[in-house]
Every structure is written in structure tokens, then in C-alpha cells.
C-alpha positions as a LaTeX table, in Angstrom:
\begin{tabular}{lrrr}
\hline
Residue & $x$ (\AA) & $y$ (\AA) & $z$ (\AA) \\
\hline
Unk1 & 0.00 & 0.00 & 0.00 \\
Unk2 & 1.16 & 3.57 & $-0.73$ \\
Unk3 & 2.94 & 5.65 & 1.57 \\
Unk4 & 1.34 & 8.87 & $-0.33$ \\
Unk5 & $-1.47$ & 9.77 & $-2.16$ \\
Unk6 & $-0.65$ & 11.51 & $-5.71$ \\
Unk7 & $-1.65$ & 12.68 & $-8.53$ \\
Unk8 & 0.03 & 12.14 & $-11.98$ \\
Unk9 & $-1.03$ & 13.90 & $-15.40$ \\
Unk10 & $-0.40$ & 11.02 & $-18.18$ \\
Unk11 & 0.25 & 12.49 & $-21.72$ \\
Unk12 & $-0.68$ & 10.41 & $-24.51$ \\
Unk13 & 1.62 & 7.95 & $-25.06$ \\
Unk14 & 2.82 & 4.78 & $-26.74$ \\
Unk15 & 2.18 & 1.28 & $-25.48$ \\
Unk16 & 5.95 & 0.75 & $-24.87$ \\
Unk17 & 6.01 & 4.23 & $-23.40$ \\
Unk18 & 3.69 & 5.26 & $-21.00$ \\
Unk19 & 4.63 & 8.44 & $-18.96$ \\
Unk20 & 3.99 & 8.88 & $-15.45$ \\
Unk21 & 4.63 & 12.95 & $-15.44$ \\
Unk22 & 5.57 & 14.84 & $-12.02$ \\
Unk23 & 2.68 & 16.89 & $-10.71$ \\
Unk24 & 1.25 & 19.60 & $-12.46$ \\
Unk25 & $-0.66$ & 20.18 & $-15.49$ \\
Unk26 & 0.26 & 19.95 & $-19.23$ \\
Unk27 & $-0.67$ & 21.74 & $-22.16$ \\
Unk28 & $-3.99$ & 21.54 & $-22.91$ \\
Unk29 & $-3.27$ & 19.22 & $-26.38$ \\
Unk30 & $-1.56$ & 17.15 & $-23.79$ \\
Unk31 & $-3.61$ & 16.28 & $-20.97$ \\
Unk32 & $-5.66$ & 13.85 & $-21.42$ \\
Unk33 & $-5.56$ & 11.55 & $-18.38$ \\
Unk34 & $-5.23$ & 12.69 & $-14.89$ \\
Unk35 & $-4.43$ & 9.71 & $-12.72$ \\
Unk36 & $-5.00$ & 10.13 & $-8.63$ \\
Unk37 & $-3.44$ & 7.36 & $-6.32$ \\
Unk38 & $-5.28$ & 7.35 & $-3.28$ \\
Unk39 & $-7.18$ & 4.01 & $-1.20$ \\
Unk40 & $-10.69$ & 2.72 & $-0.77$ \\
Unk41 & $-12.57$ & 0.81 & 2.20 \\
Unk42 & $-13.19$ & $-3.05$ & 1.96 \\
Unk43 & $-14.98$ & $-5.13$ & 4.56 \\
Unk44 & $-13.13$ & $-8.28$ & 5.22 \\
Unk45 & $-14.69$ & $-10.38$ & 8.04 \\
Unk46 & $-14.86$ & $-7.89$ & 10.93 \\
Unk47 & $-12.56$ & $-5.87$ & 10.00 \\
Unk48 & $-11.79$ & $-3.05$ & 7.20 \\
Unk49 & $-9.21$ & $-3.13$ & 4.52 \\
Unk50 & $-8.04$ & 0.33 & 3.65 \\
Unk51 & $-6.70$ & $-0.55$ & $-0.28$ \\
Unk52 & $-4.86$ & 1.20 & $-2.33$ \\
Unk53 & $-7.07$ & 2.70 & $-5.13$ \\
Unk54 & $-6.35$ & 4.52 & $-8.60$ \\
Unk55 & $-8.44$ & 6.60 & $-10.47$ \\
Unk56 & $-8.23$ & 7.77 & $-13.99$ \\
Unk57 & $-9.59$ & 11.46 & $-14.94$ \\
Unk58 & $-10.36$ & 11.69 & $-19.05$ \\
Unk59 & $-9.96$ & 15.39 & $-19.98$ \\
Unk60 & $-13.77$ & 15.82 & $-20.01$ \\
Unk61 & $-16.52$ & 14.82 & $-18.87$ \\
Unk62 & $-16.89$ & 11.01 & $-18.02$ \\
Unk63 & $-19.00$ & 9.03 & $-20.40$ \\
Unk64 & $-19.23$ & 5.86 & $-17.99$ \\
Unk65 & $-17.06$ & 4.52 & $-15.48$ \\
Unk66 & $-15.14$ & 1.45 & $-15.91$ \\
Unk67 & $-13.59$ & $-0.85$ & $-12.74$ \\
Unk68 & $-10.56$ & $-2.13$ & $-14.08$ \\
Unk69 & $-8.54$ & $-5.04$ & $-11.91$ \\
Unk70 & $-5.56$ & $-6.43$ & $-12.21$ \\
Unk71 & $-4.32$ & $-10.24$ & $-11.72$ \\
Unk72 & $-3.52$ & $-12.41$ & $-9.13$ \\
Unk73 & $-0.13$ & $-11.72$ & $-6.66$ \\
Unk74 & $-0.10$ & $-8.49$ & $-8.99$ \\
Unk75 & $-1.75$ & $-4.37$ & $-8.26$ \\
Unk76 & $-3.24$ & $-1.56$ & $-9.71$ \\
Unk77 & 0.72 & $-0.22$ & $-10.49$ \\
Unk78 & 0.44 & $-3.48$ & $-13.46$ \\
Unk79 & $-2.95$ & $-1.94$ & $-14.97$ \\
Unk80 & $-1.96$ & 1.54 & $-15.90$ \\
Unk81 & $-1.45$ & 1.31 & $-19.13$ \\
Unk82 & $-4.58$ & $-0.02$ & $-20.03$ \\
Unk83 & $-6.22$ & 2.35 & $-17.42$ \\
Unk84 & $-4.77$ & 5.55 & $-19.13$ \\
Unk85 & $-5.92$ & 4.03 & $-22.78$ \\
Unk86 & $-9.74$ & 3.55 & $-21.06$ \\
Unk87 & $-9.52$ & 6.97 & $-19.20$ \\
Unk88 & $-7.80$ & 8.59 & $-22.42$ \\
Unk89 & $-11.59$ & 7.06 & $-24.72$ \\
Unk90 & $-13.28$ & 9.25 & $-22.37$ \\
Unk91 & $-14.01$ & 6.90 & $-19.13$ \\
Unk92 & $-13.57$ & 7.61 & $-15.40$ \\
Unk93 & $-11.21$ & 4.08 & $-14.36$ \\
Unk94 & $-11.55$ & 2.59 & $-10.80$ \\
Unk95 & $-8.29$ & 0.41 & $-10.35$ \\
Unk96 & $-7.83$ & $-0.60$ & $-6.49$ \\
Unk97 & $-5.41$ & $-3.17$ & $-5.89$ \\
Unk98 & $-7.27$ & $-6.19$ & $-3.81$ \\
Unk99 & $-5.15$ & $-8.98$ & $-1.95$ \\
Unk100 & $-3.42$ & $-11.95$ & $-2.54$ \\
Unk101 & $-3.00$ & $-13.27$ & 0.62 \\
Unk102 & $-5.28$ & $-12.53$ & 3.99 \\
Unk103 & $-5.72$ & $-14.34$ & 7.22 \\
Unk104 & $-9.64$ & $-14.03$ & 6.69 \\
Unk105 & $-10.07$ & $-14.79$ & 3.11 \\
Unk106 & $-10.07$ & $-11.79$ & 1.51 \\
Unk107 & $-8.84$ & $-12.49$ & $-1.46$ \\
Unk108 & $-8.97$ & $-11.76$ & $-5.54$ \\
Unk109 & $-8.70$ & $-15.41$ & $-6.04$ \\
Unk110 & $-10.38$ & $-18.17$ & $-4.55$ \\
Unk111 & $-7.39$ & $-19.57$ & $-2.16$ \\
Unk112 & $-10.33$ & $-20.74$ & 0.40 \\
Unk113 & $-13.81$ & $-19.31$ & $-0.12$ \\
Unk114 & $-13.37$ & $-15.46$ & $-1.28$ \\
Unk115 & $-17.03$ & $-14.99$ & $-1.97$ \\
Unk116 & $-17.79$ & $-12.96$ & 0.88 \\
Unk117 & $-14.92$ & $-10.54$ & 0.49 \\
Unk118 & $-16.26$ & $-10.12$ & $-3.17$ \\
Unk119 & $-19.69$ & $-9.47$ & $-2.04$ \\
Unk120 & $-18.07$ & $-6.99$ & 0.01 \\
Unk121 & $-16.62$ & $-5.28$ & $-3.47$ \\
Unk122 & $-19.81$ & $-5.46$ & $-4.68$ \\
Unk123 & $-21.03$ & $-3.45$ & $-1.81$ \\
Unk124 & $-19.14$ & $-1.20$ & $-2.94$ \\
Unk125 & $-20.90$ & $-0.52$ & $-6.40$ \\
Unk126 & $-24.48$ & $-1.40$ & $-4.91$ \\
Unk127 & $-23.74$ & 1.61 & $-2.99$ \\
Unk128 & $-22.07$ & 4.26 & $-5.46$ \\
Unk129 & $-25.15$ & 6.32 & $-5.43$ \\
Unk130 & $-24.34$ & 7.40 & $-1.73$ \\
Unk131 & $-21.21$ & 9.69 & $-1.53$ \\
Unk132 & $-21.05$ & 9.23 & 1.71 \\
Unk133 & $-20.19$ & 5.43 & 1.32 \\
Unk134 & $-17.11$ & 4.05 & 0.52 \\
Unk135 & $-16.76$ & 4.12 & $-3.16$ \\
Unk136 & $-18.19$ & 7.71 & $-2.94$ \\
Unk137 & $-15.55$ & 8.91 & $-0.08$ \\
Unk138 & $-12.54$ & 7.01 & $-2.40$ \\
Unk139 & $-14.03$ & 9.37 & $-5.36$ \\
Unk140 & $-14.68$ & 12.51 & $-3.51$ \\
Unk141 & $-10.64$ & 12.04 & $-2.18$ \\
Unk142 & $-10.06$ & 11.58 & $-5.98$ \\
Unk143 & $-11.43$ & 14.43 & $-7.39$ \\
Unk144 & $-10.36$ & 16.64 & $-4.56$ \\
Unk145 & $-6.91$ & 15.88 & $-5.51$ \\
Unk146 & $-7.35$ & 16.21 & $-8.98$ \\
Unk147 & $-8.86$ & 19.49 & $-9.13$ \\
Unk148 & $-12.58$ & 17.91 & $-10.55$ \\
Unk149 & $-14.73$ & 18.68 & $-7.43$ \\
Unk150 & $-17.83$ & 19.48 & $-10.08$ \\
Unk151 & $-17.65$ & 15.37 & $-11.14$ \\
Unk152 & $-19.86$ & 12.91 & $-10.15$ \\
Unk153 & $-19.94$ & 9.30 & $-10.64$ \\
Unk154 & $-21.20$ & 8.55 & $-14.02$ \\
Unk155 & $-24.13$ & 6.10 & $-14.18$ \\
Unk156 & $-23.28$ & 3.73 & $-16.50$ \\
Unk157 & $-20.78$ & 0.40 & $-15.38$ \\
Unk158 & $-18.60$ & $-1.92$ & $-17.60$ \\
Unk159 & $-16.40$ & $-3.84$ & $-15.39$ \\
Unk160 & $-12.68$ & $-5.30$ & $-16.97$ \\
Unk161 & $-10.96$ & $-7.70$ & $-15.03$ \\
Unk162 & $-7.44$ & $-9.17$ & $-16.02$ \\
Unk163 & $-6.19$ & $-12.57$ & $-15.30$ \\
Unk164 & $-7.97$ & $-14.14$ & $-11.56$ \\
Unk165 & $-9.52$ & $-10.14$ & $-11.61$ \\
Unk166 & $-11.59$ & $-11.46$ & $-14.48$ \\
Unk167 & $-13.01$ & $-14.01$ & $-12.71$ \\
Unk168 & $-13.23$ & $-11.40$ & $-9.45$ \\
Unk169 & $-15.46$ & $-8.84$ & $-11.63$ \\
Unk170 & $-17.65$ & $-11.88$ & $-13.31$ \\
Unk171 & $-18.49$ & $-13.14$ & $-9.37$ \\
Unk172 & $-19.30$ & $-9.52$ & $-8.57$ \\
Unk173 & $-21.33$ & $-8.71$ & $-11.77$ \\
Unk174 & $-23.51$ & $-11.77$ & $-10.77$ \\
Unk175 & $-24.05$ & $-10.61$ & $-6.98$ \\
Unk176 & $-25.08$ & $-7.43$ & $-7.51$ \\
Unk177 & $-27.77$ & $-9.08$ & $-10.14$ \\
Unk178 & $-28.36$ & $-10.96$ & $-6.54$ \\
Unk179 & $-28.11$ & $-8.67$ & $-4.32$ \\
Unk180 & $-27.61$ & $-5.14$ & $-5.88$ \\
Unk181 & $-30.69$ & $-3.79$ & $-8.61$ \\
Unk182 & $-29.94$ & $-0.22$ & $-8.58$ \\
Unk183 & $-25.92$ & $-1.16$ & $-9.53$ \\
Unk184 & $-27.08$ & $-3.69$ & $-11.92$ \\
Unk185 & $-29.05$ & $-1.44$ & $-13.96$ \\
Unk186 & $-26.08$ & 0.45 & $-14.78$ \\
Unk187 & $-23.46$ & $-2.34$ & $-15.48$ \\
Unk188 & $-23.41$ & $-2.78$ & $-19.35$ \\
Unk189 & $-20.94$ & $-5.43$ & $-19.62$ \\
Unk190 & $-17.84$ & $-7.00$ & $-19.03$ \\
Unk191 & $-14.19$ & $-6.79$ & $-20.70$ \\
Unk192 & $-12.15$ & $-10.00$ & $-19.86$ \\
Unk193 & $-8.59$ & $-10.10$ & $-20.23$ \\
Unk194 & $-7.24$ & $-13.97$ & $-20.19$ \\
Unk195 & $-9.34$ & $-14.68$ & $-17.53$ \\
Unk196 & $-8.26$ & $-17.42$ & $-15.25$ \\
Unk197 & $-10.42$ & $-19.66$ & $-12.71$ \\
Unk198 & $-9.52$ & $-20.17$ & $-9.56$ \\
Unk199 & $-8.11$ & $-23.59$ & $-8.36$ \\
Unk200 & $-11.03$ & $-23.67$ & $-6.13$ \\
Unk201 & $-14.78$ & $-23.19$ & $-6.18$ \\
Unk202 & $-16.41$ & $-22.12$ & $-9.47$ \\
Unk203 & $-16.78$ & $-18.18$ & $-8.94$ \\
Unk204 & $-15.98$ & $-17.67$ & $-12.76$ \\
Unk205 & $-18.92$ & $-20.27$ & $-13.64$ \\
Unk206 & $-21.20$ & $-18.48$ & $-11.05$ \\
Unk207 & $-20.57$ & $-15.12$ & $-12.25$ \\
Unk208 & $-20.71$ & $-15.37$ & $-15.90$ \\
Unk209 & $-23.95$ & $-17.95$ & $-15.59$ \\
Unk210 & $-25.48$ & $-14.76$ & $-13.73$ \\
Unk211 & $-24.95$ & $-12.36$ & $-16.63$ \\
Unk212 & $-25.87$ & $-14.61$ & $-19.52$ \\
Unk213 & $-28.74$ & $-14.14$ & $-21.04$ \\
Unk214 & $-29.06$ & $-10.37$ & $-19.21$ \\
Unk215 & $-28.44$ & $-8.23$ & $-22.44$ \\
Unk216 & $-25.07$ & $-7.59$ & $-21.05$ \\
Unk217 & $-22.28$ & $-8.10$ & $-23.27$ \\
Unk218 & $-19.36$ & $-10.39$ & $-22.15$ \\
Unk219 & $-16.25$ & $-10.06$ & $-24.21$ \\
Unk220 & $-12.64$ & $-11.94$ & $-24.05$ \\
Unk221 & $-9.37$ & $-11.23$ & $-25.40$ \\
Unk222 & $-7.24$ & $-13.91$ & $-24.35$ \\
Unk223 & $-3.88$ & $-15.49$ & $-24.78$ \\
Unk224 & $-2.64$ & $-18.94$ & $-25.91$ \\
Unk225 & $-3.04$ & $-21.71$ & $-22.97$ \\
Unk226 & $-0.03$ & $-21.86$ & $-20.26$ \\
Unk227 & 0.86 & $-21.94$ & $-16.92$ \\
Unk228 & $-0.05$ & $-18.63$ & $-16.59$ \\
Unk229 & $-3.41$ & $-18.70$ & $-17.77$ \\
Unk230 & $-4.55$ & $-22.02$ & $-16.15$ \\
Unk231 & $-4.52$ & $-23.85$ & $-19.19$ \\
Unk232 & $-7.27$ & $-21.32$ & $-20.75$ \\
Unk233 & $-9.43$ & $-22.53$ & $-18.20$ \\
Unk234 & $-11.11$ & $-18.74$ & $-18.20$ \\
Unk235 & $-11.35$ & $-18.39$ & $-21.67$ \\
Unk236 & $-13.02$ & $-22.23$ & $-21.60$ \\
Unk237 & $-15.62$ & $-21.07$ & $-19.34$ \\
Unk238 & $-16.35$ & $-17.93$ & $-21.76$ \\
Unk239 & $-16.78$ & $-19.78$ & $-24.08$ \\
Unk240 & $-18.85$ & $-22.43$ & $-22.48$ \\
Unk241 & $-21.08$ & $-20.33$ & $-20.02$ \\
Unk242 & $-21.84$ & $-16.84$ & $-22.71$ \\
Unk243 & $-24.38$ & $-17.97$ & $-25.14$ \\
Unk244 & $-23.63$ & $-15.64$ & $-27.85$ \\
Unk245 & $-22.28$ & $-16.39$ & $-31.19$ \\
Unk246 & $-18.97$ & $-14.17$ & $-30.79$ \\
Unk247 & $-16.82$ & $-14.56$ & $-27.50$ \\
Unk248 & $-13.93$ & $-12.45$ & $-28.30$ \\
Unk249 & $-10.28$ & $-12.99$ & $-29.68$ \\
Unk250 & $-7.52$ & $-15.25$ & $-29.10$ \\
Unk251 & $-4.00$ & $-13.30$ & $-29.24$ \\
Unk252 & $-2.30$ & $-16.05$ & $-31.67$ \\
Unk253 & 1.20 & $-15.58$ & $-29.94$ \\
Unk254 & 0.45 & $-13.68$ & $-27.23$ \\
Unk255 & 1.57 & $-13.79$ & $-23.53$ \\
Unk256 & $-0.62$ & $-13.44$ & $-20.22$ \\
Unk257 & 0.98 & $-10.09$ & $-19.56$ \\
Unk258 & $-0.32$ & $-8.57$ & $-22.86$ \\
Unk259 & $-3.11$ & $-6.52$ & $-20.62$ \\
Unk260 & $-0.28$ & $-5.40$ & $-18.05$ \\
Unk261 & 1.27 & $-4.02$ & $-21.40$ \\
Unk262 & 4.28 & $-1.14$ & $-20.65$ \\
Unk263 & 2.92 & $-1.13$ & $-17.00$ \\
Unk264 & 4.17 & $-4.99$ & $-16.75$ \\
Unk265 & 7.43 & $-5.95$ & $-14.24$ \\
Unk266 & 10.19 & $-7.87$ & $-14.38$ \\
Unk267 & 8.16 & $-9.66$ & $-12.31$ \\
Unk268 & 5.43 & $-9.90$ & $-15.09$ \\
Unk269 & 7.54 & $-11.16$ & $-17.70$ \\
Unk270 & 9.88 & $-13.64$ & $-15.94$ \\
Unk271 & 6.68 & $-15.71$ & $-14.93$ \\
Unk272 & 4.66 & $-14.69$ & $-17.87$ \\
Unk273 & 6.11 & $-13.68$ & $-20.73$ \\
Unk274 & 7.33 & $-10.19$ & $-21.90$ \\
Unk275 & 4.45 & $-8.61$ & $-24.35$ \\
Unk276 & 4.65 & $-7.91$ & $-27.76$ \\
Unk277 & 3.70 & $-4.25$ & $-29.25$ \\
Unk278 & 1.33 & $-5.85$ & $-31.61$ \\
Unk279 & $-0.37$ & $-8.14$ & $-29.62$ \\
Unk280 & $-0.85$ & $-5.15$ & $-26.89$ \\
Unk281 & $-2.12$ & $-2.38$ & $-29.30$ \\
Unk282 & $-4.85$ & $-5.34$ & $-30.48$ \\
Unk283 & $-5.87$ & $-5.99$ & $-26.96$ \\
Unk284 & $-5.98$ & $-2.02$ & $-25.73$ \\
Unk285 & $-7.77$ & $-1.36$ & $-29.31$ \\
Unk286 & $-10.38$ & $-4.44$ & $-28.98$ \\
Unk287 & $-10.52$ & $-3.32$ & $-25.40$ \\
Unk288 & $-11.39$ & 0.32 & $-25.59$ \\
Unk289 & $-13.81$ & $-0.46$ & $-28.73$ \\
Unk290 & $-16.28$ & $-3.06$ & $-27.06$ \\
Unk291 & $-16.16$ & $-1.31$ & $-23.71$ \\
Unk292 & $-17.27$ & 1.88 & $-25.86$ \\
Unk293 & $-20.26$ & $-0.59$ & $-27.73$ \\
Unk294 & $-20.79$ & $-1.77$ & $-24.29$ \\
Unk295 & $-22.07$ & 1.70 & $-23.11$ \\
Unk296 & $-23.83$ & 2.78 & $-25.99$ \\
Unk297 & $-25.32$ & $-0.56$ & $-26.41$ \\
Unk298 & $-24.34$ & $-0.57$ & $-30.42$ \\
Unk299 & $-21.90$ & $-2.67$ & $-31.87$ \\
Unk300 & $-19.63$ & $-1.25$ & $-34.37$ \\
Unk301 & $-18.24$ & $-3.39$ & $-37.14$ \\
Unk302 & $-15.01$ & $-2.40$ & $-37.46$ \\
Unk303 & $-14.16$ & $-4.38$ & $-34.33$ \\
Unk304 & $-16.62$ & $-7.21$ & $-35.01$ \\
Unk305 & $-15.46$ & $-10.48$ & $-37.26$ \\
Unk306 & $-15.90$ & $-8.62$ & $-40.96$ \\
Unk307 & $-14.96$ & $-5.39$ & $-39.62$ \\
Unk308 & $-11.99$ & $-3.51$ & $-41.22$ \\
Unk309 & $-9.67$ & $-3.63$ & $-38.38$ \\
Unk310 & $-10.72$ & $-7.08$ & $-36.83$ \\
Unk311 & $-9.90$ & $-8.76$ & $-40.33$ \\
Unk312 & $-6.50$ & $-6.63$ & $-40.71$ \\
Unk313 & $-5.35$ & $-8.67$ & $-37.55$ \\
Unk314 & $-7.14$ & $-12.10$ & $-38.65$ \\
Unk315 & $-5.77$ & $-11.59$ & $-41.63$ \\
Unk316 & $-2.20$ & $-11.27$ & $-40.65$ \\
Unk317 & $-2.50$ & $-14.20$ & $-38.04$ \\
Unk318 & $-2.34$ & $-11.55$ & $-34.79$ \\
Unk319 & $-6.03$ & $-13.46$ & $-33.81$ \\
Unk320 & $-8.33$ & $-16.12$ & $-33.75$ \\
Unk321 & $-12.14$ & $-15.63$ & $-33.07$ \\
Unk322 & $-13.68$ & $-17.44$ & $-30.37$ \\
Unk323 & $-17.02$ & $-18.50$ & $-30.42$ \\
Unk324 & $-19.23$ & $-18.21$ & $-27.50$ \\
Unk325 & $-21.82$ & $-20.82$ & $-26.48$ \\
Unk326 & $-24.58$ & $-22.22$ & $-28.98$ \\
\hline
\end{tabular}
């Protein structure tokens, strides 16, 4: 957890070169995303997790908010990249880093039995219409700090989960279909990134079982099957549990870290792989787009098997399609 809270400006940047900048603001043709480290409160048991939390600014007004987590045994640090290229299409980005490890199970994977922890996250967006709860006190710390006290929290959800966070934000669409109404009637999707299942319990199954059928869309851009990825055993349930004829994209040679992009570690990339440029402009660029059809409920073709830009990359091998559930 952070020492400090801060607030960075990101310029528009390449994949292999995201900029952190030192405070202050840039020119106006330059800044685009306004990123504020700060933390967020999390039941666990009976007691409260104060968690580091990131949010992402877009130069304007938000258009829809977009909870972005990162992977297991990794943090919100590994997401940035990706954050600043959802921020930068004109989305506020929640990006709190959850645990990996925790005497009481609270945990982004399932190491025990994690689903009360993530009912606890979902708490936290069954409540976002109360700024006096906690996902409204992490925000209003936010936007102090950034200098965007006349925000508030945009209405519409699309939750994008990388790695076990893909299975975390599945699990927590479904509860707050449970448990939540007023949250789920703003969540318009999901955006998996080489989702992985936990070794234990079936909180990817549960979750995406929960939004099928819903209207909600439920997108994948995965890797090849590894170590790292469980064997696809996230992208298998996809594929298995969304009954839709299009699941998402396979990244023909790419690694796990692909959605960690230039915000990936040594750590990253001894254990998983270093990413390629081309595999992680497809992923950010397939990202972006169906979390952008997602809120606006369309679904443009350019993106979409057929589409221009989806057959430029099926075309030069870069992706496969994946086919959801018949």
C-alpha cells in the first residue's frame, strides 16, 4: 500500500512508453488523463481493509465509469497502461489493488472461499449512489486531488478484469444481479482479459452464468493456454457459459501479460512472458472499442469479425475468433 497519495497527469503515449509525469498540469493538447493514487474501504470479516485505489480522470466529462482489476499476486501499479488508454476514450477508471494473501479470506482469487470478500466489493458498487459510502468517499478524495470537485460518478458500469480479476469482476457482476438492482441497472458489460479460474470453487462459472442471457455483453481477449493462464481454463468457461455467437479474440502468440502491457514488471515477464507491441495495441484497441459498444449498447463493425480492423489482424494471423456458447 502507498505511503502517499498523488496525482500524476499522463500524456498520450505509446504502449511501450507510458509516462507517469511529475505533478502539475500539461498543455492543454496534452492532458488527457489525470491519474490520482489514493485508497478505498473493503470489509473483510470484521474488519476493514483500507486498499490502495487509482483513479483515472479523461480530460472531459466522463461518459461511464469502468472498474478495471488487475491479476492475481499483482496491483493496480500493473494496470496503468490499459487504465490511461480507457480513461484517455473518455471513461472515469476505478483500479484498487485487492489482496493476494489474507488471514480471513479476503482475497482476488479463490485460495479458500473469497465470496464474501467479493460481495463486500460489490457493496461497494451497490452503494455508489451514496457519496457518503465508501466508493463515494474514495471518489470525492479523488477528485479533490485532482482538481474535478464538479464530477460525479457517471451512471453507466462496464467492469474489466485481467487474469484471476476477471473471474473477481464476473463473481461480482452476478451478486449485484443478486443482491444489488440499482448497480445492476447500470453495469453494461464485461471486458475480460485472459481470464483465469480459480483452483477452487467455481466463482468464474457463477458469475458469468449470472450475466448470460441479461443483455449484457461479455467479451474476451485472451492469450494462448499456459501456466499462466490455467490452461485457458477462463477463456473455456467464456466460451462455455456466454451464449452468444462471438466470444472475443484469441491473441495467436500472445503472452498473459499482454493486458499489463508497458505497465508490466520484471516480475510480469519472468513468470509470464514479456508482451509484444502488436499483440498489446490489439488488446488495448479491442478493449477500448467493445467497452465503448458496451455503453452505448451498439456494436460497431469495425471491431466485429468482418470489420476492417478485426480482419487486418485475422488476416495477418495476430487473432483467432472465439465462439461463445450455442
Amino acid at each position: 500500500m502507498r505511503a502517499v497519495h498523488a496525482v500524476r497527469t499522463l500524456a498520450a503515449a505509446s504502449t511501450a512508453t507510458l509516462a507517469l509525469t511529475a505533478l502539475g498540469p500539461l498543455s492543454p493538447a496534452r492532458a488527457a488523463v489525470t491519474r490520482v493514487q489514493t485508497t478505498v474501504e473493503i470489509r473483510c470479516a470484521f474488519t476493514v481493509l483500507n486498499q490502495s485505489a487509482d483513479w483515472y480522470f479523461p480530460a472531459g466529462a466522463p461518459q461511464g465509469l469502468v472498474w478495471l482489476q488487475h491479476g492475481f499476486a499483482r496491483s493496480n501499479d500493473n494496470v496503468a497502461d490499459l487504465a490511461s488508454k480507457y480513461a484517455a476514450a473518455g471513461y472515469l477508471v476505478f483500479a484498487p489493488t485487492l489482496p493476494t494473501a489474507n488471514l480471513y479470506g479476503c482475497t482476488l482469487q479463490n485460495l479458500g472461499n473469497n465470496t464474501g470478500f467479493l460481495g463486500n466489493v460489490a457493496d461497494l458498487f451497490a452503494k455508489m449512489s451514496d457519496p457518503a459510502d465508501k466508493l463515494g468517499r474514495s471518489f470525492a478524495r479523488a477528485k479533490a486531488q485532482a482538481g474535478r470537485s464538479d464530477l460525479a460518478l457517471p451512471g453507466a458500469l462496464v467492469f474489466s478484469g485481467h487474469s484471476a480479476g476477471g473471474e473477481a469482476v464476473s463473481y461480482v457482476a452476478g451478486r449485484l444481479r443478486a443482491d444489488g438492482p440499482a448497480a445492476w441497472a447500470r453495469l453494461r458489460g464485461l471486458v475480460l482479459l485472459d481470464p483465469v479460474k480459480s483452483f477452487i470453487g467455481n466463482n468464474l462459472d457463477t458469475g458469468l452464468k449470472a450475466v448470460d442471457g441479461t443483455g449484457r455483453m461479455v467479451r474476451t481477449i485472451s492469450g494462448p493456454d499456459g501456466t499462466c493462464n490455467n490452461s485457458g481454463s477462463g477463456t473455456d468457461a467464456v466460451q462455455a457459459d456466454a451464449h452468444a455467437p462471438f466470444a472475443g479474440v484469441r491473441l495467436t502468440d500472445g503472452e498473459h501479460t499482454d493486458a499489463e502491457g508497458a505497465s508490466t514488471d520484471a516480475v510480469g515477464t519472468l513468470a509470464c512472458g514479456t508482451p509484444q507491441a502488436k499483440n498489446v495495441e490489439a488488446l488495448q484497441t479491442f478493449a477500448v472499442a467493445w467497452a465503448k459498444d458496451a455503453f452505448s449498447g451498439t456494436q460497431t463493425a469495425a471491431y466485429l469479425p468482418g470489420g476492417s480492423y478485426y480482419q487486418s489482424r485475422l488476416g495477418a494471423g495476430l487473432i483467432q475468433t472465439l465462439a461463445g456458447a450455442s
